mmCIF file of C-alpha atoms and ligand atoms in Angstrom:
data_model
loop_
_atom_site.group_PDB
_atom_site.id
_atom_site.type_symbol
_atom_site.label_atom_id
_atom_site.label_comp_id
_atom_site.label_asym_id
_atom_site.label_seq_id
_atom_site.Cartn_x
_atom_site.Cartn_y
_atom_site.Cartn_z
ATOM 1 C CA MET Q 1 106.307 130.794 103.275
ATOM 2 C CA PRO Q 2 105.181 127.085 104.595
ATOM 3 C CA THR Q 3 107.477 124.409 104.381
ATOM 4 C CA THR Q 4 106.081 121.934 102.292
ATOM 5 C CA SER Q 5 105.892 118.381 103.907
ATOM 6 C CA PHE Q 6 107.537 114.947 101.204
ATOM 7 C CA SER Q 7 106.292 111.494 102.487
ATOM 8 C CA LEU Q 8 106.969 108.595 100.709
ATOM 9 C CA GLU Q 9 104.343 105.053 100.114
ATOM 10 C CA ILE Q 10 106.639 101.808 99.358
ATOM 11 C CA VAL Q 11 104.746 98.146 98.234
ATOM 12 C CA PRO Q 12 105.876 94.849 99.973
ATOM 13 C CA PRO Q 13 106.758 92.873 96.859
ATOM 14 C CA SER Q 14 104.045 90.265 95.365
ATOM 15 C CA ARG Q 15 106.979 88.128 93.358
ATOM 16 C CA PRO Q 16 109.966 87.425 94.124
ATOM 17 C CA GLU Q 17 111.770 89.147 91.765
ATOM 18 C CA ALA Q 18 110.448 92.196 93.234
ATOM 19 C CA ILE Q 19 111.930 91.196 96.293
ATOM 20 C CA SER Q 20 115.684 92.540 96.350
ATOM 21 C CA ALA Q 21 114.246 96.243 94.718
ATOM 22 C CA TYR Q 22 112.007 96.478 97.715
ATOM 23 C CA GLN Q 23 114.814 95.788 100.120
ATOM 24 C CA GLU Q 24 117.264 98.610 98.670
ATOM 25 C CA MET Q 25 114.267 100.747 98.978
ATOM 26 C CA LEU Q 26 114.404 100.659 102.045
ATOM 27 C CA VAL Q 27 117.700 100.623 102.989
ATOM 28 C CA GLU Q 28 117.596 104.312 101.236
ATOM 29 C CA LEU Q 29 114.540 105.126 102.760
ATOM 30 C CA PRO Q 30 116.150 107.589 105.719
ATOM 31 C CA ALA Q 31 118.771 109.893 103.270
ATOM 32 C CA LEU Q 32 115.513 110.870 101.220
ATOM 33 C CA ALA Q 33 114.538 112.278 104.999
ATOM 34 C CA PRO Q 34 110.815 111.638 104.345
ATOM 35 C CA GLU Q 35 108.398 113.394 107.044
ATOM 36 C CA SER Q 36 106.753 109.671 106.849
ATOM 37 C CA VAL Q 37 106.859 106.297 105.064
ATOM 38 C CA ALA Q 38 103.491 104.823 104.239
ATOM 39 C CA VAL Q 39 103.105 100.910 103.239
ATOM 40 C CA THR Q 40 100.639 100.323 100.358
ATOM 41 C CA LEU Q 41 98.123 97.254 101.387
ATOM 42 C CA GLY Q 42 95.222 95.808 98.947
ATOM 43 C CA ALA Q 43 91.621 94.566 100.584
ATOM 44 C CA GLY Q 44 91.054 91.445 101.739
ATOM 45 C CA GLN Q 45 94.688 90.220 101.003
ATOM 46 C CA ALA Q 46 95.866 86.965 102.428
ATOM 47 C CA GLU Q 47 97.364 86.964 105.816
ATOM 48 C CA THR Q 48 101.221 86.848 104.346
ATOM 49 C CA THR Q 49 100.315 89.887 102.505
ATOM 50 C CA LYS Q 50 99.465 91.616 105.857
ATOM 51 C CA GLU Q 51 101.870 89.893 107.691
ATOM 52 C CA ALA Q 52 104.416 91.273 105.412
ATOM 53 C CA SER Q 53 103.038 94.916 105.663
ATOM 54 C CA LEU Q 54 103.066 94.428 109.382
ATOM 55 C CA THR Q 55 107.341 93.394 108.449
ATOM 56 C CA ALA Q 56 107.710 96.675 106.754
ATOM 57 C CA LEU Q 57 105.825 98.693 109.331
ATOM 58 C CA GLY Q 58 107.933 97.545 112.442
ATOM 59 C CA ILE Q 59 111.174 98.085 110.075
ATOM 60 C CA ILE Q 60 110.732 101.305 108.578
ATOM 61 C CA GLN Q 61 109.065 102.380 112.800
ATOM 62 C CA ASN Q 62 111.809 100.630 114.575
ATOM 63 C CA GLN Q 63 114.980 99.937 112.789
ATOM 64 C CA LEU Q 64 115.127 103.284 110.849
ATOM 65 C CA MET Q 65 113.420 105.105 113.235
ATOM 66 C CA LEU Q 66 110.755 106.760 110.039
ATOM 67 C CA PRO Q 67 107.127 107.697 111.303
ATOM 68 C CA ALA Q 68 105.733 104.544 109.854
ATOM 69 C CA VAL Q 69 101.896 104.606 108.185
ATOM 70 C CA ALA Q 70 99.703 101.223 108.021
ATOM 71 C CA HIS Q 71 97.696 101.234 105.158
ATOM 72 C CA LEU Q 72 94.246 99.935 106.186
ATOM 73 C CA PRO Q 73 91.049 98.703 103.795
ATOM 74 C CA GLY Q 74 88.513 97.638 105.817
ATOM 75 C CA LEU Q 75 85.560 96.430 103.294
ATOM 76 C CA TYR Q 76 86.195 92.391 103.909
ATOM 77 C CA GLU Q 77 87.592 92.795 107.617
ATOM 78 C CA THR Q 78 85.485 93.104 110.819
ATOM 79 C CA LYS Q 79 85.740 94.444 113.702
ATOM 80 C CA ALA Q 80 87.448 90.929 115.368
ATOM 81 C CA SER Q 81 90.276 91.590 112.384
ATOM 82 C CA ILE Q 82 90.412 95.455 112.124
ATOM 83 C CA SER Q 83 91.177 95.229 116.235
ATOM 84 C CA GLN Q 84 93.877 92.653 116.431
ATOM 85 C CA PHE Q 85 95.770 94.260 113.229
ATOM 86 C CA LEU Q 86 95.746 97.602 115.802
ATOM 87 C CA ASP Q 87 97.725 95.467 118.236
ATOM 88 C CA GLU Q 88 100.018 94.754 116.118
ATOM 89 C CA LEU Q 89 100.768 97.986 115.156
ATOM 90 C CA ALA Q 90 100.502 99.500 119.248
ATOM 91 C CA SER Q 91 103.664 97.290 120.090
ATOM 92 C CA ARG Q 92 105.453 98.075 116.786
ATOM 93 C CA ARG Q 93 104.460 101.692 117.978
ATOM 94 C CA VAL Q 94 103.239 102.577 115.088
ATOM 95 C CA THR Q 95 100.434 105.194 115.580
ATOM 96 C CA LYS Q 96 99.219 106.816 111.935
ATOM 97 C CA VAL Q 97 96.493 104.789 109.599
ATOM 98 C CA MET Q 98 95.373 105.286 106.622
ATOM 99 C CA ALA Q 99 92.091 104.176 106.609
ATOM 100 C CA LEU Q 100 90.469 102.796 103.519
ATOM 101 C CA ARG Q 101 87.411 101.552 102.359
ATOM 102 C CA GLY Q 102 89.131 99.140 99.220
ATOM 103 C CA GLU Q 103 88.538 98.103 95.653
ATOM 104 C CA VAL Q 104 85.210 96.414 95.786
ATOM 105 C CA GLN Q 105 85.459 92.217 94.622
ATOM 106 C CA PRO Q 106 81.884 91.367 93.562
ATOM 107 C CA GLU Q 107 82.262 88.164 94.804
ATOM 108 C CA LYS Q 108 83.061 88.913 98.176
ATOM 109 C CA ALA Q 109 80.963 89.063 101.135
ATOM 110 C CA ILE Q 110 81.596 92.724 102.799
ATOM 111 C CA GLY Q 111 82.094 92.738 106.371
ATOM 112 C CA ASP Q 112 81.900 95.115 108.856
ATOM 113 C CA PHE Q 113 83.311 98.653 107.606
ATOM 114 C CA PRO Q 114 81.488 99.154 104.115
ATOM 115 C CA HIS Q 115 83.256 102.497 104.232
ATOM 116 C CA ALA Q 116 86.530 104.019 104.921
ATOM 117 C CA SER Q 117 84.375 106.455 107.503
ATOM 118 C CA ASP Q 118 82.877 103.636 109.008
ATOM 119 C CA LEU Q 119 86.184 102.229 109.696
ATOM 120 C CA ALA Q 120 87.609 105.298 111.424
ATOM 121 C CA ASN Q 121 85.363 105.469 113.769
ATOM 122 C CA PHE Q 122 85.823 102.066 115.179
ATOM 123 C CA ILE Q 123 89.912 102.819 115.278
ATOM 124 C CA ASN Q 124 89.146 106.431 117.106
ATOM 125 C CA ARG Q 125 87.234 104.198 118.934
ATOM 126 C CA PHE Q 126 89.593 101.960 119.728
ATOM 127 C CA GLY Q 127 92.817 103.519 121.048
ATOM 128 C CA SER Q 128 95.065 106.783 119.949
ATOM 129 C CA PHE Q 129 96.185 106.787 116.488
ATOM 130 C CA ASP Q 130 96.550 109.981 113.843
ATOM 131 C CA ILE Q 131 94.026 108.659 111.103
ATOM 132 C CA VAL Q 132 94.207 110.014 107.456
ATOM 133 C CA GLY Q 133 92.411 108.668 104.112
ATOM 134 C CA ALA Q 134 92.174 109.451 100.555
ATOM 135 C CA SER Q 135 90.748 112.269 98.181
ATOM 136 C CA TYR Q 136 89.861 112.299 94.568
ATOM 137 C CA PRO Q 137 90.515 115.714 92.858
ATOM 138 C CA ALA Q 138 89.128 113.648 89.587
ATOM 139 C CA ARG Q 139 86.207 112.412 91.848
ATOM 140 C CA HIS Q 140 85.833 108.989 93.125
ATOM 141 C CA PRO Q 141 84.278 106.327 90.429
ATOM 142 C CA GLU Q 142 81.595 105.662 92.362
ATOM 143 C CA SER Q 143 80.372 109.050 93.586
ATOM 144 C CA SER Q 144 78.057 110.109 90.827
ATOM 145 C CA SER Q 145 78.356 114.121 91.500
ATOM 146 C CA TRP Q 146 80.460 116.814 93.300
ATOM 147 C CA VAL Q 147 77.748 116.633 96.334
ATOM 148 C CA ALA Q 148 78.148 113.023 97.063
ATOM 149 C CA GLU Q 149 81.641 113.492 96.702
ATOM 150 C CA LEU Q 150 81.728 115.998 99.412
ATOM 151 C CA LEU Q 151 79.338 114.593 101.345
ATOM 152 C CA GLY Q 152 81.674 111.423 101.691
ATOM 153 C CA LEU Q 153 84.881 113.330 101.986
ATOM 154 C CA GLN Q 154 82.782 114.959 105.083
ATOM 155 C CA HIS Q 155 81.932 112.358 106.408
ATOM 156 C CA LYS Q 156 85.759 110.999 106.820
ATOM 157 C CA VAL Q 157 86.319 114.615 108.833
ATOM 158 C CA ASP Q 158 83.342 113.592 111.035
ATOM 159 C CA ALA Q 159 84.968 109.986 111.892
ATOM 160 C CA GLY Q 160 88.002 111.997 112.847
ATOM 161 C CA MET Q 161 90.535 111.529 109.853
ATOM 162 C CA SER Q 162 92.987 114.523 110.671
ATOM 163 C CA GLN Q 163 94.450 114.476 106.909
ATOM 164 C CA LEU Q 164 94.233 113.460 103.492
ATOM 165 C CA ILE Q 165 96.229 112.094 100.851
ATOM 166 C CA THR Q 166 95.067 113.238 97.112
ATOM 167 C CA GLN Q 167 94.150 109.585 94.210
ATOM 168 C CA VAL Q 168 96.588 110.126 91.685
ATOM 169 C CA PHE Q 169 96.476 112.929 88.718
ATOM 170 C CA PHE Q 170 98.222 114.281 86.468
ATOM 171 C CA ASP Q 171 96.900 117.176 85.600
ATOM 172 C CA ASN Q 172 97.840 119.837 88.630
ATOM 173 C CA GLN Q 173 94.746 122.291 87.255
ATOM 174 C CA ILE Q 174 92.300 118.914 88.320
ATOM 175 C CA TYR Q 175 94.129 119.311 91.636
ATOM 176 C CA ASP Q 176 93.933 123.525 91.139
ATOM 177 C CA ASN Q 177 89.291 122.922 90.977
ATOM 178 C CA PHE Q 178 89.802 120.595 93.550
ATOM 179 C CA ILE Q 179 91.127 122.467 96.783
ATOM 180 C CA HIS Q 180 89.017 125.576 96.146
ATOM 181 C CA ARG Q 181 85.733 123.315 95.606
ATOM 182 C CA ILE Q 182 86.685 121.489 98.904
ATOM 183 C CA ARG Q 183 87.710 124.552 101.135
ATOM 184 C CA GLN Q 184 84.348 126.221 99.986
ATOM 185 C CA ALA Q 185 82.859 123.540 101.139
ATOM 186 C CA GLY Q 186 84.477 124.075 104.496
ATOM 187 C CA ILE Q 187 86.249 120.968 104.102
ATOM 188 C CA ASN Q 188 89.413 122.520 106.036
ATOM 189 C CA ILE Q 189 91.800 119.229 106.903
ATOM 190 C CA PRO Q 190 94.998 119.397 105.613
ATOM 191 C CA VAL Q 191 95.744 117.857 101.327
ATOM 192 C CA THR Q 192 98.113 116.403 100.999
ATOM 193 C CA VAL Q 193 99.332 115.479 96.745
ATOM 194 C CA GLY Q 194 100.205 111.572 95.993
ATOM 195 C CA VAL Q 195 102.105 111.943 93.082
ATOM 196 C CA MET Q 196 103.523 108.560 90.876
ATOM 197 C CA PRO Q 197 105.609 108.257 88.354
ATOM 198 C CA LEU Q 198 104.514 106.651 85.587
ATOM 199 C CA LEU Q 199 108.182 104.023 85.120
ATOM 200 C CA SER Q 200 105.991 101.726 82.488
ATOM 201 C CA GLN Q 201 103.850 101.517 80.634
ATOM 202 C CA HIS Q 202 102.786 98.480 82.932
ATOM 203 C CA LEU Q 203 101.264 100.920 85.271
ATOM 204 C CA VAL Q 204 100.042 103.393 83.099
ATOM 205 C CA ASP Q 205 97.537 100.134 82.395
ATOM 206 C CA ASN Q 206 96.707 99.537 85.453
ATOM 207 C CA LEU Q 207 96.326 103.594 86.171
ATOM 208 C CA THR Q 208 93.463 103.640 83.899
ATOM 209 C CA HIS Q 209 92.217 100.043 83.670
ATOM 210 C CA ASN Q 210 91.841 99.361 87.006
ATOM 211 C CA MET Q 211 91.719 102.859 89.212
ATOM 212 C CA GLY Q 212 89.766 104.462 86.867
ATOM 213 C CA ILE Q 213 92.752 107.416 86.657
ATOM 214 C CA PRO Q 214 92.111 110.449 83.553
ATOM 215 C CA LEU Q 215 95.687 110.900 82.115
ATOM 216 C CA SER Q 216 96.739 113.997 80.934
ATOM 217 C CA HIS Q 217 97.075 115.281 77.125
ATOM 218 C CA ARG Q 218 100.555 115.138 78.341
ATOM 219 C CA VAL Q 219 101.029 111.537 79.388
ATOM 220 C CA ASN Q 220 99.163 110.677 75.841
ATOM 221 C CA GLN Q 221 102.574 112.538 74.062
ATOM 222 C CA LEU Q 222 104.398 110.453 76.485
ATOM 223 C CA ILE Q 223 103.463 106.922 75.618
ATOM 224 C CA THR Q 224 103.038 107.805 71.659
ATOM 225 C CA LYS Q 225 106.600 109.201 71.851
ATOM 226 C CA TYR Q 226 108.269 106.539 74.245
ATOM 227 C CA GLY Q 227 105.879 103.801 74.076
ATOM 228 C CA ASN Q 228 108.225 101.066 72.688
ATOM 229 C CA ASP Q 229 111.564 102.242 74.843
ATOM 230 C CA PRO Q 230 110.967 101.112 78.469
ATOM 231 C CA GLN Q 231 114.372 102.990 79.140
ATOM 232 C CA ALA Q 232 113.211 106.534 77.549
ATOM 233 C CA PHE Q 233 109.358 106.006 78.817
ATOM 234 C CA ARG Q 234 110.439 105.425 81.968
ATOM 235 C CA GLN Q 235 113.272 108.415 82.647
ATOM 236 C CA ALA Q 236 110.311 111.054 80.702
ATOM 237 C CA GLY Q 237 107.997 109.498 83.520
ATOM 238 C CA ILE Q 238 110.395 110.424 85.898
ATOM 239 C CA GLN Q 239 110.954 114.053 84.331
ATOM 240 C CA TYR Q 240 107.024 113.882 84.785
ATOM 241 C CA ALA Q 241 106.917 113.934 87.950
ATOM 242 C CA ILE Q 242 109.829 116.509 89.010
ATOM 243 C CA ASP Q 243 107.765 119.043 86.843
ATOM 244 C CA GLN Q 244 104.319 118.113 88.116
ATOM 245 C CA ILE Q 245 105.978 118.369 91.940
ATOM 246 C CA ASN Q 246 108.071 121.654 90.655
ATOM 247 C CA GLU Q 247 104.482 123.337 90.022
ATOM 248 C CA LEU Q 248 103.015 122.055 93.035
ATOM 249 C CA LEU Q 249 105.385 123.521 94.865
ATOM 250 C CA ALA Q 250 104.637 126.133 92.963
ATOM 251 C CA MET Q 251 101.711 126.534 94.041
ATOM 252 C CA GLY Q 252 101.889 126.513 97.410
ATOM 253 C CA VAL Q 253 100.510 122.851 98.258
ATOM 254 C CA GLU Q 254 100.875 121.692 102.180
ATOM 255 C CA GLY Q 255 101.973 117.532 101.072
ATOM 256 C CA ILE Q 256 104.194 115.842 98.327
ATOM 257 C CA HIS Q 257 103.124 111.842 99.097
ATOM 258 C CA LEU Q 258 105.759 109.919 96.673
ATOM 259 C CA PHE Q 259 104.340 106.828 95.576
ATOM 260 C CA THR Q 260 108.256 105.561 95.133
ATOM 261 C CA MET Q 261 107.217 101.903 93.439
ATOM 262 C CA ASN Q 262 109.569 100.248 94.900
ATOM 263 C CA ASP Q 263 112.361 102.396 93.122
ATOM 264 C CA ALA Q 264 115.134 104.519 94.764
ATOM 265 C CA ASP Q 265 117.328 105.322 92.523
ATOM 266 C CA ALA Q 266 113.793 107.336 89.989
ATOM 267 C CA THR Q 267 112.574 108.071 94.328
ATOM 268 C CA LYS Q 268 116.260 109.881 94.273
ATOM 269 C CA GLN Q 269 115.733 111.703 90.972
ATOM 270 C CA ILE Q 270 112.661 113.250 91.790
ATOM 271 C CA LYS Q 271 113.643 113.973 95.567
ATOM 272 C CA SER Q 272 117.091 116.010 94.438
ATOM 273 C CA ALA Q 273 115.395 117.690 91.940
ATOM 274 C CA THR Q 274 112.492 119.244 94.018
ATOM 275 C CA PHE Q 275 113.101 119.341 97.377
ATOM 276 C CA GLY Q 276 116.808 119.140 96.660
HETATM 277 N N1 NAI D 1 95.163 100.871 98.758
HETATM 278 C C1 NAI D 1 95.174 102.401 98.235
HETATM 279 O O1 NAI D 1 96.620 102.902 98.719
HETATM 280 C C2 NAI D 1 94.475 103.070 98.189
HETATM 281 C C3 NAI D 1 93.299 102.423 98.198
HETATM 282 N N2 NAI D 1 92.029 103.527 97.153
HETATM 283 C C4 NAI D 1 90.956 103.067 97.021
HETATM 284 O O2 NAI D 1 89.643 104.096 96.782
HETATM 285 C C5 NAI D 1 88.877 103.715 97.056
HETATM 286 C C6 NAI D 1 88.326 103.885 97.886
HETATM 287 O O3 NAI D 1 88.101 104.147 99.008
HETATM 288 P P1 NAI D 1 87.872 105.368 100.290
HETATM 289 O O4 NAI D 1 87.699 106.301 99.673
HETATM 290 O O5 NAI D 1 89.105 104.990 101.719
HETATM 291 O O6 NAI D 1 86.689 104.265 100.156
HETATM 292 P P2 NAI D 1 85.607 105.510 100.950
HETATM 293 O O7 NAI D 1 84.517 104.524 101.432
HETATM 294 O O8 NAI D 1 85.597 106.174 101.539
HETATM 295 O O9 NAI D 1 84.439 106.155 99.297
HETATM 296 C C7 NAI D 1 84.107 105.123 98.988
HETATM 297 C C8 NAI D 1 82.879 105.457 97.497
HETATM 298 O O10 NAI D 1 81.638 106.297 98.878
HETATM 299 C C9 NAI D 1 81.290 107.056 99.279
HETATM 300 N N3 NAI D 1 81.294 107.436 100.528
HETATM 301 C C10 NAI D 1 81.974 107.682 101.420
HETATM 302 N N4 NAI D 1 81.668 107.581 102.361
HETATM 303 C C11 NAI D 1 80.646 107.469 102.547
HETATM 304 C C12 NAI D 1 79.128 106.840 103.573
HETATM 305 N N5 NAI D 1 79.211 107.244 104.733
HETATM 306 N N6 NAI D 1 78.082 107.083 103.465
HETATM 307 C C13 NAI D 1 78.196 106.918 101.727
HETATM 308 N N7 NAI D 1 78.743 107.067 100.679
HETATM 309 C C14 NAI D 1 80.128 107.377 101.043
HETATM 310 C C15 NAI D 1 82.371 108.291 98.495
HETATM 311 O O11 NAI D 1 82.042 109.296 97.920
HETATM 312 C C16 NAI D 1 83.188 106.854 96.956
HETATM 313 O O12 NAI D 1 82.390 107.124 96.188
HETATM 314 C C17 NAI D 1 88.894 102.411 97.322
HETATM 315 O O13 NAI D 1 89.079 101.648 95.516
HETATM 316 C C18 NAI D 1 90.735 101.766 96.951
HETATM 317 O O14 NAI D 1 90.989 100.871 97.234
HETATM 318 C C19 NAI D 1 92.785 104.350 97.445
HETATM 319 C C20 NAI D 1 93.509 105.415 97.596
HETATM 320 C C21 NAI D 1 94.881 104.568 98.230
HETATM 321 N N1 MHF D 2 91.204 102.758 93.850
HETATM 322 C C1 MHF D 2 93.498 102.829 94.241
HETATM 323 N N2 MHF D 2 93.445 101.679 94.061
HETATM 324 C C2 MHF D 2 94.914 101.623 94.479
HETATM 325 O O1 MHF D 2 95.264 100.297 96.008
HETATM 326 C C3 MHF D 2 95.714 102.816 94.985
HETATM 327 C C4 MHF D 2 95.336 103.681 94.599
HETATM 328 N N3 MHF D 2 93.913 103.381 93.990
HETATM 329 N N4 MHF D 2 95.470 104.727 94.825
HETATM 330 C C5 MHF D 2 96.916 104.833 95.001
HETATM 331 C C6 MHF D 2 97.756 104.104 95.763
HETATM 332 C C7 MHF D 2 99.249 103.570 95.159
HETATM 333 N N5 MHF D 2 98.827 102.088 94.972
HETATM 334 C C8 MHF D 2 99.495 101.599 93.621
HETATM 335 C C9 MHF D 2 99.739 101.542 92.459
HETATM 336 C C10 MHF D 2 100.681 100.533 92.133
HETATM 337 C C11 MHF D 2 101.832 99.595 92.345
HETATM 338 C C12 MHF D 2 102.544 99.008 91.783
HETATM 339 O O2 MHF D 2 103.723 99.066 91.865
HETATM 340 N N6 MHF D 2 101.865 98.707 90.307
HETATM 341 C C13 MHF D 2 102.879 97.985 89.906
HETATM 342 C C14 MHF D 2 103.652 96.542 90.094
HETATM 343 C C15 MHF D 2 103.134 95.715 91.092
HETATM 344 C C16 MHF D 2 103.327 94.322 91.900
HETATM 345 O O3 MHF D 2 104.581 93.990 92.246
HETATM 346 O O4 MHF D 2 101.982 93.741 91.590
HETATM 347 C C17 MHF D 2 103.012 98.123 88.358
HETATM 348 O O5 MHF D 2 103.375 98.173 87.370
HETATM 349 O O6 MHF D 2 101.551 97.693 88.180
HETATM 350 C C18 MHF D 2 102.086 100.516 93.482
HETATM 351 C C19 MHF D 2 100.625 101.543 94.668
HETATM 352 C C20 MHF D 2 97.652 101.383 95.424
HETATM 353 N N7 MHF D 2 96.967 103.116 95.479
#
């Protein structure tokens, strides 16, 4: 049986009180032996956030000696700003990027890359980067139909993306339907499954209200049962992620991409109860 890849994602901290957990997460990365480590970056972020992302990427790639993956949301960027960022990546020997559109902020003027595929096309002309894209097993909230969703994915493949990572979902049946649907449509690049442990009620609200991610019946049960006990909620969220990953492994998925939420302890628990 082919082995399933294991990769991680970290978030540069946006608040001072989140710095120590982030540092601990970075220190623990090598022992977790991920195939790669991605650094989250939202669209239209301040220059300081971009710099924090570049610092993390440099540390991961050149101090921890793990392949780093840069997130690159293009919506509010220009050809010049993307070229500059790609130069910064190259100087740090980072060769893998996740090309994204990014969240729409209605008050902001769109730049040179309205879609992730536009950005991927540009990156491919710019230099030799390995490009990853996002995919949506529960369909992208803006896609009017599955036909539109599949055409969007085909744009990503045509633009040279070599791998897809799925949006977070909580019911593996959604993934099973999705993978069959895209394979039948002839989209054949590798698909890695994004798994996010529900570590807090705040995170659940963020996923549902800001990212349009549907919850499952079992997640709703978890909220009802542990909604007012943060510690019990966190542990139940960790167990949910463990059960979800073990089921995905049994289904024969190509890769698991675990969002660490910068929680080293949760990440270690999940890794050891799934991949060992
Ligand atoms: N920062 C992060 O880690 C992640 C962010 N996201 C979010 O996901 C959302 C969309 O990102 P992407 O999938 O990269 O955007 P995208 O531009 O590929 O897709 C957005 C919508 O446009 C459609 N579309 C795609 N290419 C098209 C084209 N060439 N012509 C017309 N329609 C097209 C898609 O079907 C979809 O409905 C954003 O809100 C982004 O922030 C998703 C995953 C990770
Ligand atoms: N539509 C969409 N936008 C995204 O930005 C996005 C996705 N989907 N899908 C998956 C990845 C992973 N994302 C996330 C989302 C939240 C946290 C997170 O840590 N949230 C904490 C607090 C963050 C903070 O310190 O501000 C939370 O409790 O919500 C991390 C990665 C972002 N990504």
